[in-house]
PDB file of N, CA and C in Angstrom:
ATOM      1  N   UNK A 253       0.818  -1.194   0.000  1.00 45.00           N
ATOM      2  CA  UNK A 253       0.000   0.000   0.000  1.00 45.00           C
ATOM      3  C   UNK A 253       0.861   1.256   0.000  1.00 45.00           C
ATOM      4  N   UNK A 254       2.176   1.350  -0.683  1.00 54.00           N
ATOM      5  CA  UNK A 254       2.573   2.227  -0.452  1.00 54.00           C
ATOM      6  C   UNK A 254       2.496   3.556  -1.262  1.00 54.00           C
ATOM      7  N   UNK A 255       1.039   3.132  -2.358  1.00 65.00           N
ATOM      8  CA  UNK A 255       0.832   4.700  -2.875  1.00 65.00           C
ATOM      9  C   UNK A 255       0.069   4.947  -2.711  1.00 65.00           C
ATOM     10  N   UNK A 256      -0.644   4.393  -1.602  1.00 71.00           N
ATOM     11  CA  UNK A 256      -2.239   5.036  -1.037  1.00 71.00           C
ATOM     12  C   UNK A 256      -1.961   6.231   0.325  1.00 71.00           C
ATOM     13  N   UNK A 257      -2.082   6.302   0.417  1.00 94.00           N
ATOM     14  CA  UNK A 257      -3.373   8.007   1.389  1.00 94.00           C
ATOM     15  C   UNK A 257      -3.407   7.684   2.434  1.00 94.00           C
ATOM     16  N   UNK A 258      -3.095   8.449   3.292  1.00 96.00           N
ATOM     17  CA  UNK A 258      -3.666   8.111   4.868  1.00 96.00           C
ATOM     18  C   UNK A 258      -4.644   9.276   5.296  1.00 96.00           C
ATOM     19  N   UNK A 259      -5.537   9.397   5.754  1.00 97.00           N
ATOM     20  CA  UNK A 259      -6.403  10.300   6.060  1.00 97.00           C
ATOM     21  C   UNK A 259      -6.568   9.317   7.904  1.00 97.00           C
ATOM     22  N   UNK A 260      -6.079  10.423   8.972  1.00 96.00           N
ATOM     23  CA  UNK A 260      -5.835  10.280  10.141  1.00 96.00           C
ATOM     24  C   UNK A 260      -7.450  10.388  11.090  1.00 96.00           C
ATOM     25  N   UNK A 261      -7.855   9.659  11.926  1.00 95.00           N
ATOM     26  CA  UNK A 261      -9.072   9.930  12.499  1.00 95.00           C
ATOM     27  C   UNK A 261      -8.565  10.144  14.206  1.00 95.00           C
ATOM     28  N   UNK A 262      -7.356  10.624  14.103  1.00 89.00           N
ATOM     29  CA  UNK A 262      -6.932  10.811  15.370  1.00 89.00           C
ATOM     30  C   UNK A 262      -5.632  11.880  15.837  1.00 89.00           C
ATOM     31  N   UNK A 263      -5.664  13.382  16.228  1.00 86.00           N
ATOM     32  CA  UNK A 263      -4.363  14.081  16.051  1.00 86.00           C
ATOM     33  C   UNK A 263      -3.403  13.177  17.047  1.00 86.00           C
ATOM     34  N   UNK A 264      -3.718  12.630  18.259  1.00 88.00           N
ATOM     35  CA  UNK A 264      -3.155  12.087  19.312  1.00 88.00           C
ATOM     36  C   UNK A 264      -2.816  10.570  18.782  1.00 88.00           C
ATOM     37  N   UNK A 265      -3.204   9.985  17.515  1.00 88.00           N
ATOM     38  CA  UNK A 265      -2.907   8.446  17.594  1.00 88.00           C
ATOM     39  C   UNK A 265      -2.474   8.400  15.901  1.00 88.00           C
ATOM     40  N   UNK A 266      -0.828   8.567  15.802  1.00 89.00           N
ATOM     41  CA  UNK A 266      -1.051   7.932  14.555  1.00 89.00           C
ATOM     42  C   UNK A 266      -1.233   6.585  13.983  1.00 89.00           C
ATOM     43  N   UNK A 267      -1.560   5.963  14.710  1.00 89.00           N
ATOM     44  CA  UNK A 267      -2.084   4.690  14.411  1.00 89.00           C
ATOM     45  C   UNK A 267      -3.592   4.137  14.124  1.00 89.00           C
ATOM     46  N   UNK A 268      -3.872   5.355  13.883  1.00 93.00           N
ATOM     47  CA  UNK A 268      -5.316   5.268  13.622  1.00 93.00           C
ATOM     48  C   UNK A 268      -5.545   6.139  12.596  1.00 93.00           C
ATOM     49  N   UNK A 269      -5.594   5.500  11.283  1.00 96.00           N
ATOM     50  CA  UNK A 269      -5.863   6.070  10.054  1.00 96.00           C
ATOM     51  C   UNK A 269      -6.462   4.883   9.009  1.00 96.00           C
ATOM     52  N   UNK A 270      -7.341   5.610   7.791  1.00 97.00           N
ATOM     53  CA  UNK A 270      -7.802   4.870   6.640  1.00 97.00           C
ATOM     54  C   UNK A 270      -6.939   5.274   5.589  1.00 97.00           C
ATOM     55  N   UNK A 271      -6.752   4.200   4.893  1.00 97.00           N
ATOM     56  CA  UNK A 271      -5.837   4.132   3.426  1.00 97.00           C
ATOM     57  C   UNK A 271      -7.288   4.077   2.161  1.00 97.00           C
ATOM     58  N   UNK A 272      -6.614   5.631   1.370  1.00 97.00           N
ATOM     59  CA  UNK A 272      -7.657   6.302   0.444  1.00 97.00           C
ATOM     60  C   UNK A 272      -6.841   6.358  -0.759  1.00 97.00           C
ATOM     61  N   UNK A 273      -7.434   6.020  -1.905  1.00 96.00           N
ATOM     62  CA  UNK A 273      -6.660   5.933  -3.673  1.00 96.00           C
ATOM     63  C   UNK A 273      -6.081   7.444  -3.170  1.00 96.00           C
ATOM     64  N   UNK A 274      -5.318   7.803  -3.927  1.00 96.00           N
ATOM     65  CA  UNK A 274      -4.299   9.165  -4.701  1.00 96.00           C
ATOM     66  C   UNK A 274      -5.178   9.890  -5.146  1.00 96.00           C
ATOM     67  N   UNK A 275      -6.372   9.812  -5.820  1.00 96.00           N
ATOM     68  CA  UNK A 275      -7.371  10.714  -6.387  1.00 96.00           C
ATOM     69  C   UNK A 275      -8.444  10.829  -5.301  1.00 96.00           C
ATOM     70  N   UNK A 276      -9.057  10.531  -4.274  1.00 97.00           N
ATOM     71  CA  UNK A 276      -9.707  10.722  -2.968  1.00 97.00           C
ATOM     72  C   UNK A 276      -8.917  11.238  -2.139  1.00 97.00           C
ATOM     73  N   UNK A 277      -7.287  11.541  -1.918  1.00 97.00           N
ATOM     74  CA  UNK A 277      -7.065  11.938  -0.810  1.00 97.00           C
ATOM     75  C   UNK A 277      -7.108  13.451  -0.516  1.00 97.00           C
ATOM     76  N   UNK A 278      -7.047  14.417  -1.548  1.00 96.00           N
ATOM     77  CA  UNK A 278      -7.293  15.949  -1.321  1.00 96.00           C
ATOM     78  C   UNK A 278      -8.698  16.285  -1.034  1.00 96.00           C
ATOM     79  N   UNK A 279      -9.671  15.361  -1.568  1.00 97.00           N
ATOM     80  CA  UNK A 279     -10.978  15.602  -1.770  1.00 97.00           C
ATOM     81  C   UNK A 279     -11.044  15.252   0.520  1.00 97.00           C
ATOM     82  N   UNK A 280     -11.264  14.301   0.726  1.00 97.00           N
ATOM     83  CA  UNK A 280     -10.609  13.572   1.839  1.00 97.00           C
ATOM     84  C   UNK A 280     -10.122  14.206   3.209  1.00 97.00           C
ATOM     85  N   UNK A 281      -9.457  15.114   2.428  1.00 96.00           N
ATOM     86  CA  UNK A 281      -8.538  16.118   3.811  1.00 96.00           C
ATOM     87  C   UNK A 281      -9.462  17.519   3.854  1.00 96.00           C
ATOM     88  N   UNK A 282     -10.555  18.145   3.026  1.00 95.00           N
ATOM     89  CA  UNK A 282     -11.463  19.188   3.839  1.00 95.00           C
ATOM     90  C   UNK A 282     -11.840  18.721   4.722  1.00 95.00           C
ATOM     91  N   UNK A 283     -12.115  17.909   5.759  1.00 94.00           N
ATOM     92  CA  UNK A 283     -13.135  17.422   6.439  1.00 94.00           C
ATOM     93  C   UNK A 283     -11.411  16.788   7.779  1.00 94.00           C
ATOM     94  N   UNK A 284     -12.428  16.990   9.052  1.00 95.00           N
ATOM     95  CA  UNK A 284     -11.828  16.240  10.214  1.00 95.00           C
ATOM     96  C   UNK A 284     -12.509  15.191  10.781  1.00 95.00           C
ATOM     97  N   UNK A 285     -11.617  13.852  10.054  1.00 96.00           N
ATOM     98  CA  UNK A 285     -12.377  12.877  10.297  1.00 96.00           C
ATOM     99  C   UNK A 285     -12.357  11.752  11.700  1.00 96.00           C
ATOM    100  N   UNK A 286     -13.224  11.635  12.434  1.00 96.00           N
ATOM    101  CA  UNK A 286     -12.938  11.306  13.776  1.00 96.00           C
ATOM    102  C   UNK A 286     -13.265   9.444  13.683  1.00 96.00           C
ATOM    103  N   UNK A 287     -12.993   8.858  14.580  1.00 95.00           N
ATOM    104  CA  UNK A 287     -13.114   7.602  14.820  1.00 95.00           C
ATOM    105  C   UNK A 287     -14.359   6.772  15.347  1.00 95.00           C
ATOM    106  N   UNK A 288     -15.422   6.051  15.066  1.00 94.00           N
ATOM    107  CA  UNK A 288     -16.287   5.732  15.237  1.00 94.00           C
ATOM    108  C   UNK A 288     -16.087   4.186  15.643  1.00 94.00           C
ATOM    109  N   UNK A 289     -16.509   3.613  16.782  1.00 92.00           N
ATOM    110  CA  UNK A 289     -15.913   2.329  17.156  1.00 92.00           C
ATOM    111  C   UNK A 289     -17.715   1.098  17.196  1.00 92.00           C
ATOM    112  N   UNK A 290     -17.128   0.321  16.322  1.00 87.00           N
ATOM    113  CA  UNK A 290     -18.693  -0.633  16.423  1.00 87.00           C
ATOM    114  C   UNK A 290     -18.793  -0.607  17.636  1.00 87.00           C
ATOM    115  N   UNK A 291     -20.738  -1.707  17.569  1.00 88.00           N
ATOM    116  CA  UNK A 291     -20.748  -1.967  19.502  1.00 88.00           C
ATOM    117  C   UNK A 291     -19.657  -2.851  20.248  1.00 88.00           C
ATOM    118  N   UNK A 292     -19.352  -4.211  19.578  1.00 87.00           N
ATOM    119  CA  UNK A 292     -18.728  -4.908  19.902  1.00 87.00           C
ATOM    120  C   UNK A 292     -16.982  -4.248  20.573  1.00 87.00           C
ATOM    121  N   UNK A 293     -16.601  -3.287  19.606  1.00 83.00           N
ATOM    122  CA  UNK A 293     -15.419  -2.663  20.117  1.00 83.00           C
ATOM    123  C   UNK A 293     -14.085  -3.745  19.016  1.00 83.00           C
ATOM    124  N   UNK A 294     -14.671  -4.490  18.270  1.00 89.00           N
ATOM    125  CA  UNK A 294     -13.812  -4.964  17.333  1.00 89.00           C
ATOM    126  C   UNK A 294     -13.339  -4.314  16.232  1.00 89.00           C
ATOM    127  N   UNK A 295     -14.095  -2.991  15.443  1.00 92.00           N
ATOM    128  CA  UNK A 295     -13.894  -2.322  14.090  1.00 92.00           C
ATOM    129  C   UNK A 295     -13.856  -0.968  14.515  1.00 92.00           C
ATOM    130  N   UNK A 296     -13.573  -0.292  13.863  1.00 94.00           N
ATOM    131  CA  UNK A 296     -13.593   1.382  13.785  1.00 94.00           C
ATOM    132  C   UNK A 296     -13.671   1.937  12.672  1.00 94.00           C
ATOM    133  N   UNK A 297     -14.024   2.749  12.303  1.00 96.00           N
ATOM    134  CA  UNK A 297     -15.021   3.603  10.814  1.00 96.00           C
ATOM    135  C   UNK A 297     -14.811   4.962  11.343  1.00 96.00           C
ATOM    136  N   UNK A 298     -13.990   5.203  10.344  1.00 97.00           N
ATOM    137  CA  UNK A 298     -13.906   7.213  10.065  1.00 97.00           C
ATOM    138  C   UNK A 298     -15.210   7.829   9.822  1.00 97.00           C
ATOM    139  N   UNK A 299     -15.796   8.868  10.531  1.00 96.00           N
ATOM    140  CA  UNK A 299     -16.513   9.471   9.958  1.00 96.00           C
ATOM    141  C   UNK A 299     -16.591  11.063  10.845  1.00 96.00           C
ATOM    142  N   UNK A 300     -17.100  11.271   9.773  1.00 95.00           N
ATOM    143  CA  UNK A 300     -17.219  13.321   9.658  1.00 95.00           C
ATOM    144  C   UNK A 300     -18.887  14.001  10.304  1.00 95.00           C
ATOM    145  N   UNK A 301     -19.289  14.997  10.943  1.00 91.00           N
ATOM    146  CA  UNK A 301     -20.435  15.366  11.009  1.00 91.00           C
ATOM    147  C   UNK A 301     -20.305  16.668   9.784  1.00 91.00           C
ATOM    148  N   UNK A 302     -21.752  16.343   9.448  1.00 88.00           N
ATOM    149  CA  UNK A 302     -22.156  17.404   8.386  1.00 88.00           C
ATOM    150  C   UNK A 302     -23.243  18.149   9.041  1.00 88.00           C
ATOM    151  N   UNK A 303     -23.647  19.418   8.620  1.00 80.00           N
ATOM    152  CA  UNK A 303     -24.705  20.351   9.494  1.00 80.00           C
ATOM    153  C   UNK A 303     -25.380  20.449   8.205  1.00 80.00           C
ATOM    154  N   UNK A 304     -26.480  20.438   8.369  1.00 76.00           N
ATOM    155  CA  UNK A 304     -27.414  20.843   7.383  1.00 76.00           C
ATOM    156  C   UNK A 304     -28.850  21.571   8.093  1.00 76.00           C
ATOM    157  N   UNK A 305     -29.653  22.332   6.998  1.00 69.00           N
ATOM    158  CA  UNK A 305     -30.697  23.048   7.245  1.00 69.00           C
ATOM    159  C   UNK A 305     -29.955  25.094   7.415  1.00 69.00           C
ATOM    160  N   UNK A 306     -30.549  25.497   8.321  1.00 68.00           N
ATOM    161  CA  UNK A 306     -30.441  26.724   8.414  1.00 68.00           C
ATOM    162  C   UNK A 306     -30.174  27.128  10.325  1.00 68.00           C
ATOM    163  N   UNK A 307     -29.057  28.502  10.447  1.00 68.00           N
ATOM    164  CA  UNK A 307     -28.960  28.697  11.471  1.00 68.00           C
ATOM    165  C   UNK A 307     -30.357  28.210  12.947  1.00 68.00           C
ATOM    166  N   UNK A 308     -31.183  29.275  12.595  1.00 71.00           N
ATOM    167  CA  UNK A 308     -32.421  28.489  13.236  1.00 71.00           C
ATOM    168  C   UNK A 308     -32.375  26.482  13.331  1.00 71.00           C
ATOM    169  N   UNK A 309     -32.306  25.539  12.728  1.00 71.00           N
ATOM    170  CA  UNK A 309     -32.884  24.806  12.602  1.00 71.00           C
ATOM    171  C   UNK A 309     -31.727  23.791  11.634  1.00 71.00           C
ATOM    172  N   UNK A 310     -30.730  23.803  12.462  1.00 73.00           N
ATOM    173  CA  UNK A 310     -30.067  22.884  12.204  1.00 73.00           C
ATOM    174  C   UNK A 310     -29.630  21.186  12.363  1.00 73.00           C
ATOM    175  N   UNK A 311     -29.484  20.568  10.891  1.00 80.00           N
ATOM    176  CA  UNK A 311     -29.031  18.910  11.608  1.00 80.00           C
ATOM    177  C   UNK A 311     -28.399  18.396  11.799  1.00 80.00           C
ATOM    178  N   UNK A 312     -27.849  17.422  12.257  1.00 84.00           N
ATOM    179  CA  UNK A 312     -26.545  17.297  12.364  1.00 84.00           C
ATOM    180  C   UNK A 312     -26.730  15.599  12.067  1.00 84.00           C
ATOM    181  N   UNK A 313     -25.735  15.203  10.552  1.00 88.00           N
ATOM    182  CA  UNK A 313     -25.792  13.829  10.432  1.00 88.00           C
ATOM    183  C   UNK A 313     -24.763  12.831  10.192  1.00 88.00           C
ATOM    184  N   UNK A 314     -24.323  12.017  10.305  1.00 93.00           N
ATOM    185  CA  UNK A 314     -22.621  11.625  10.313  1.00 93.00           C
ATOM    186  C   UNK A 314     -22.839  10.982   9.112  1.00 93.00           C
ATOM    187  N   UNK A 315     -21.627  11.141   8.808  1.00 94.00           N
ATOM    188  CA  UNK A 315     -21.012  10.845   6.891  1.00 94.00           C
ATOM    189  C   UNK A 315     -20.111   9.833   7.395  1.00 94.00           C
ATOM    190  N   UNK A 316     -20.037   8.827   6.402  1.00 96.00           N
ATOM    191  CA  UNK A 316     -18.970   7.662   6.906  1.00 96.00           C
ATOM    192  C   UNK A 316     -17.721   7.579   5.594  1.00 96.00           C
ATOM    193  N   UNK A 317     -16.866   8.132   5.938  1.00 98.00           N
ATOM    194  CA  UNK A 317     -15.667   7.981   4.791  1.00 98.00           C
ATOM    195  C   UNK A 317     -16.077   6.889   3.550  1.00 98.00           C
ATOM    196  N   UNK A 318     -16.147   5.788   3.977  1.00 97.00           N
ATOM    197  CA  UNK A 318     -15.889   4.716   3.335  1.00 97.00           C
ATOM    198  C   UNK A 318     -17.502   4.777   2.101  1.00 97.00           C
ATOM    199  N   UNK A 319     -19.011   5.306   2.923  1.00 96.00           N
ATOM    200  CA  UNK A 319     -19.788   5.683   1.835  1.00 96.00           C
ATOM    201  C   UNK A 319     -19.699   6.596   1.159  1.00 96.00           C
ATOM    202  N   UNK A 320     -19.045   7.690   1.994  1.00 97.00           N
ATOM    203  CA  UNK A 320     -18.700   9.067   0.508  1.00 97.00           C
ATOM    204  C   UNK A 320     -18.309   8.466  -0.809  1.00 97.00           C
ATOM    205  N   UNK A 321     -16.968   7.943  -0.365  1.00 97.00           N
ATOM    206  CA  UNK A 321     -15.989   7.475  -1.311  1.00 97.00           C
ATOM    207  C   UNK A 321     -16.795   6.587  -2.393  1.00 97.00           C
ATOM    208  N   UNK A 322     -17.840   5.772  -2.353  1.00 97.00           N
ATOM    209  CA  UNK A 322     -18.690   4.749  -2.925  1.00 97.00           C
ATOM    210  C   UNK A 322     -19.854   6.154  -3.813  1.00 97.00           C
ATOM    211  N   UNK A 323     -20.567   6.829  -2.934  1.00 96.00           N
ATOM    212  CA  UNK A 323     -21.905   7.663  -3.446  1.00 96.00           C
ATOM    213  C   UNK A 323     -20.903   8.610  -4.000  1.00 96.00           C
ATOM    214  N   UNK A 324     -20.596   9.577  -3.505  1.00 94.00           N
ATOM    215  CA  UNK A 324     -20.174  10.960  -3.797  1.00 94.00           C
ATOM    216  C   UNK A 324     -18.911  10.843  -4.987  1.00 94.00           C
ATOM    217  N   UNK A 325     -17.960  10.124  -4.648  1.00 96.00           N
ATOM    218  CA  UNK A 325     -16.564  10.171  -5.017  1.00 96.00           C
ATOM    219  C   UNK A 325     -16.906   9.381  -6.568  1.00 96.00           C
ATOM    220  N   UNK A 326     -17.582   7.928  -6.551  1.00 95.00           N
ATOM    221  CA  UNK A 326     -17.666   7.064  -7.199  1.00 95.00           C
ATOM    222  C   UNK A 326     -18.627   6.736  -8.349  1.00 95.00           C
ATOM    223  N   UNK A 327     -20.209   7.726  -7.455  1.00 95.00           N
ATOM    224  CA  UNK A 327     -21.006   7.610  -7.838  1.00 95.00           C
ATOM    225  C   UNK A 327     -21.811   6.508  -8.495  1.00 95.00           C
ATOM    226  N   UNK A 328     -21.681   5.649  -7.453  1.00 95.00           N
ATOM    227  CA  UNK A 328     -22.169   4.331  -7.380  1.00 95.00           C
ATOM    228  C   UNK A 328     -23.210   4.126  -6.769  1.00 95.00           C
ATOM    229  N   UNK A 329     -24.639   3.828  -7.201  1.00 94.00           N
ATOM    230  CA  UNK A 329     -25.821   3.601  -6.293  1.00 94.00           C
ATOM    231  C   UNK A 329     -26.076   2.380  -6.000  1.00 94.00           C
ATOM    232  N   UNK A 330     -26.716   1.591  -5.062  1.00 95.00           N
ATOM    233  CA  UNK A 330     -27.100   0.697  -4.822  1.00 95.00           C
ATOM    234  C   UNK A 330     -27.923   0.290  -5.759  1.00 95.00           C
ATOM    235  N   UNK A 331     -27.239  -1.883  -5.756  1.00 94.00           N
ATOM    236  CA  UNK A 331     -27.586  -2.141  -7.166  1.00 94.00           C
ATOM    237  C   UNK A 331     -29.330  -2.409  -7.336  1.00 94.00           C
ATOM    238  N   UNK A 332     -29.566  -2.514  -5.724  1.00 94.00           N
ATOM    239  CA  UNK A 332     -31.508  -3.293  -5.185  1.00 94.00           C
ATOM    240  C   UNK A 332     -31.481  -2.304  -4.080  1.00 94.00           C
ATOM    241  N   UNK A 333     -32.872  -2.121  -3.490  1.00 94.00           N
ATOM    242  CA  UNK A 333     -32.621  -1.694  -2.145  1.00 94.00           C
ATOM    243  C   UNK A 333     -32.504  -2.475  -1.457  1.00 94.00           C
ATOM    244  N   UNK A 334     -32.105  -3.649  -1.475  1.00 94.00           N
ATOM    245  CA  UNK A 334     -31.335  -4.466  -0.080  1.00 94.00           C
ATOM    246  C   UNK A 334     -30.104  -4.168   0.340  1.00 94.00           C
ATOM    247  N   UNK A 335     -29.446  -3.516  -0.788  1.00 95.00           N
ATOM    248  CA  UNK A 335     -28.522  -3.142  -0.848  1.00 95.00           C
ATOM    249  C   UNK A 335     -28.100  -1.920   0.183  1.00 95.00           C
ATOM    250  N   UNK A 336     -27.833  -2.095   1.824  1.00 95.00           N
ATOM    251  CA  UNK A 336     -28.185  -0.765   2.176  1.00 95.00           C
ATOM    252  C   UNK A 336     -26.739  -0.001   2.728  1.00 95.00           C
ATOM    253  N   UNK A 337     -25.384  -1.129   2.715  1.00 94.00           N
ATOM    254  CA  UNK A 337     -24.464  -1.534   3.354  1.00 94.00           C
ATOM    255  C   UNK A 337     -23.438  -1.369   2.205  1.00 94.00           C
ATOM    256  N   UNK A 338     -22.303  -0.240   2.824  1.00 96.00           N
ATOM    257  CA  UNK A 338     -21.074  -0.422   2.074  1.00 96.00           C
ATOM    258  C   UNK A 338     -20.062  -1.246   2.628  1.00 96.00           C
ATOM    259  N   UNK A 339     -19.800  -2.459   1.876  1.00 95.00           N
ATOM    260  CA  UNK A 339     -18.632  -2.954   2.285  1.00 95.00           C
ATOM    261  C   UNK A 339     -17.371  -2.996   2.100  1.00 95.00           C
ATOM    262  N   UNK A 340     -16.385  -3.739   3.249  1.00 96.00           N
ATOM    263  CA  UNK A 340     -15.100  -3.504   2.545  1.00 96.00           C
ATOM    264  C   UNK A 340     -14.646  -5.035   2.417  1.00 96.00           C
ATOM    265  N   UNK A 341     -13.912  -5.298   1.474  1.00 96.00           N
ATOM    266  CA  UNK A 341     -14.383  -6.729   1.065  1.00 96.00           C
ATOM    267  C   UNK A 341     -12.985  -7.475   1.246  1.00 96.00           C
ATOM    268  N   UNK A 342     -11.799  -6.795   1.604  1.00 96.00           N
ATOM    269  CA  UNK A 342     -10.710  -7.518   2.516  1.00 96.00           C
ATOM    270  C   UNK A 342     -11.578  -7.579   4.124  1.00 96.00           C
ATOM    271  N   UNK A 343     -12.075  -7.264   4.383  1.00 94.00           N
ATOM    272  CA  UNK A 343     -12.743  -7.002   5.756  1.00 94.00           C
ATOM    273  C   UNK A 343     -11.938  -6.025   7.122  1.00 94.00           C
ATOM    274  N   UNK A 344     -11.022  -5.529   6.374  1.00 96.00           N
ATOM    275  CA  UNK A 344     -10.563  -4.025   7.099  1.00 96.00           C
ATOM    276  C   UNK A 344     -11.314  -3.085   6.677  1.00 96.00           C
ATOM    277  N   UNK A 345     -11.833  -2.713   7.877  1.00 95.00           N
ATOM    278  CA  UNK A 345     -12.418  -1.408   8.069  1.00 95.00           C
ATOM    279  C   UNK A 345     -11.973  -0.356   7.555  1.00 95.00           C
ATOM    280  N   UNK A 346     -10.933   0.280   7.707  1.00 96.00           N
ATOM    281  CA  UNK A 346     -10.002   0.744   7.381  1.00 96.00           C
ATOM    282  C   UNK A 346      -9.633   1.056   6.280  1.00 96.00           C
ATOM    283  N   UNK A 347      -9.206   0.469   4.955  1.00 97.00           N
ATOM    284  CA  UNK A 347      -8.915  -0.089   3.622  1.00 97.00           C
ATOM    285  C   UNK A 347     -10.146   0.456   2.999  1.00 97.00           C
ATOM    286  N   UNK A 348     -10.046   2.185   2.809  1.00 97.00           N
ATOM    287  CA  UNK A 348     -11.310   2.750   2.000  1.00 97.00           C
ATOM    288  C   UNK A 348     -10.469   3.037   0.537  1.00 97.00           C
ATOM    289  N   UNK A 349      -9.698   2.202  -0.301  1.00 97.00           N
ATOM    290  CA  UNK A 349      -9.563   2.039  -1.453  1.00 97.00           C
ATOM    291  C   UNK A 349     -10.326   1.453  -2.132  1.00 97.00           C
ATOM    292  N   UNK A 350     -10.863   2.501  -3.361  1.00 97.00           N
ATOM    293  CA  UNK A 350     -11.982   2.131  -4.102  1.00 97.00           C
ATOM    294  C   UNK A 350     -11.842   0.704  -4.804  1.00 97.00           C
ATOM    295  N   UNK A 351     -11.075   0.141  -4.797  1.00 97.00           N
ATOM    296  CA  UNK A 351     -10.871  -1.462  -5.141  1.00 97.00           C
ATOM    297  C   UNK A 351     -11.828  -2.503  -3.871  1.00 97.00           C
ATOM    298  N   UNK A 352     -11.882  -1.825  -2.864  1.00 97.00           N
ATOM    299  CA  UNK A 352     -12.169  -3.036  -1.962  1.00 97.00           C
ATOM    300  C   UNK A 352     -13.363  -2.282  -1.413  1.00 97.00           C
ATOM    301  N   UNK A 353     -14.263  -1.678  -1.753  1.00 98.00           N
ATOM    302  CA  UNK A 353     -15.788  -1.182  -1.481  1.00 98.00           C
ATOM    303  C   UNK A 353     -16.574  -1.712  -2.347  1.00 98.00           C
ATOM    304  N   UNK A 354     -17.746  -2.053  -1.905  1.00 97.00           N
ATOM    305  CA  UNK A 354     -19.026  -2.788  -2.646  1.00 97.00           C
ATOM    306  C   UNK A 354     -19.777  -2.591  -1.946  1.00 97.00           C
ATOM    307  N   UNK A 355     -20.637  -2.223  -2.320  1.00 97.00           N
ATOM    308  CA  UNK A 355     -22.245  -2.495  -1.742  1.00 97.00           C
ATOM    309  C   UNK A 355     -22.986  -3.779  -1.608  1.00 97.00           C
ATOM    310  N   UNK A 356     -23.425  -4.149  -0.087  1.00 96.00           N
ATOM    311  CA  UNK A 356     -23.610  -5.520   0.338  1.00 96.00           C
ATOM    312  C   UNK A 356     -25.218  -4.788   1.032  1.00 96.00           C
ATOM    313  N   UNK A 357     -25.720  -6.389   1.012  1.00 93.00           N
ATOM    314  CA  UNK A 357     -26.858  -6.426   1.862  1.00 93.00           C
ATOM    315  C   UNK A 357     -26.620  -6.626   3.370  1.00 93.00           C
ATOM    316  N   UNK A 358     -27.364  -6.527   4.262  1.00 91.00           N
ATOM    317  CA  UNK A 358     -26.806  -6.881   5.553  1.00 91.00           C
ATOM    318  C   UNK A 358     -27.098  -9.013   6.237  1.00 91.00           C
ATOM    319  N   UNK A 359     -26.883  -9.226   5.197  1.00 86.00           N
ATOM    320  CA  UNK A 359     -27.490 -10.744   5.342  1.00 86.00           C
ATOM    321  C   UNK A 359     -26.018 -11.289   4.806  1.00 86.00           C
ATOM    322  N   UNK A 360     -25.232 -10.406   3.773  1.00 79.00           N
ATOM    323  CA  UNK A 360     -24.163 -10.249   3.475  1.00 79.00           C
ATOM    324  C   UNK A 360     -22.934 -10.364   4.425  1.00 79.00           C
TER     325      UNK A 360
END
């Protein structure tokens, strides 16, 4: 992996980062992306809060690196709506190179 991207979800831990293609990583670095830990405490997932609506009446909704990179970056929609789940298909969390994202069902 040594021409992929690190985008850091931690100023205090460099050991906690996702590996992003060369063409996602500027797009990648507007945003401060923090660490999100499953329930179990086995995985961790980068993700960003976005604000939306208006001063009055604002929302606040978390963006997950690894679906930007799939919707936004890729522009890839889900192929059914079962489809509700981006996966990463080495099964590192981590590993948001557009080679190893797919969209899975959760039965998947």
């Amino acid at each position: 992996m040594t021409d992929d991207c690190r985008i850091y979800g931690s100023d205090r831990d460099e050991t906690l980062f996702a590996v992003v293609d060369p063409v996602d990583y500027q797009w990648a670095l507007q945003w401060r992306w923090s660490p999100k830990w499953s329930r179990g405490g086995t995985k961790v997932y980068l993700r960003r809060v976005a604000h939306e609506g208006t001063r009055v009446c604002r929302v606040q909704r978390t963006v997950w690196l690894h679906r930007e990179i799939v919707i936004v970056r890729m522009g890839i929609v889900p192929p059914t709506p079962e489809h509700t789940m981006v996966d990463h298909e080495d099964g590192d969390e981590m590993n948001c190179r557009r080679i190893n994202l797919r969209w899975a069902t959760p039965s998947m």
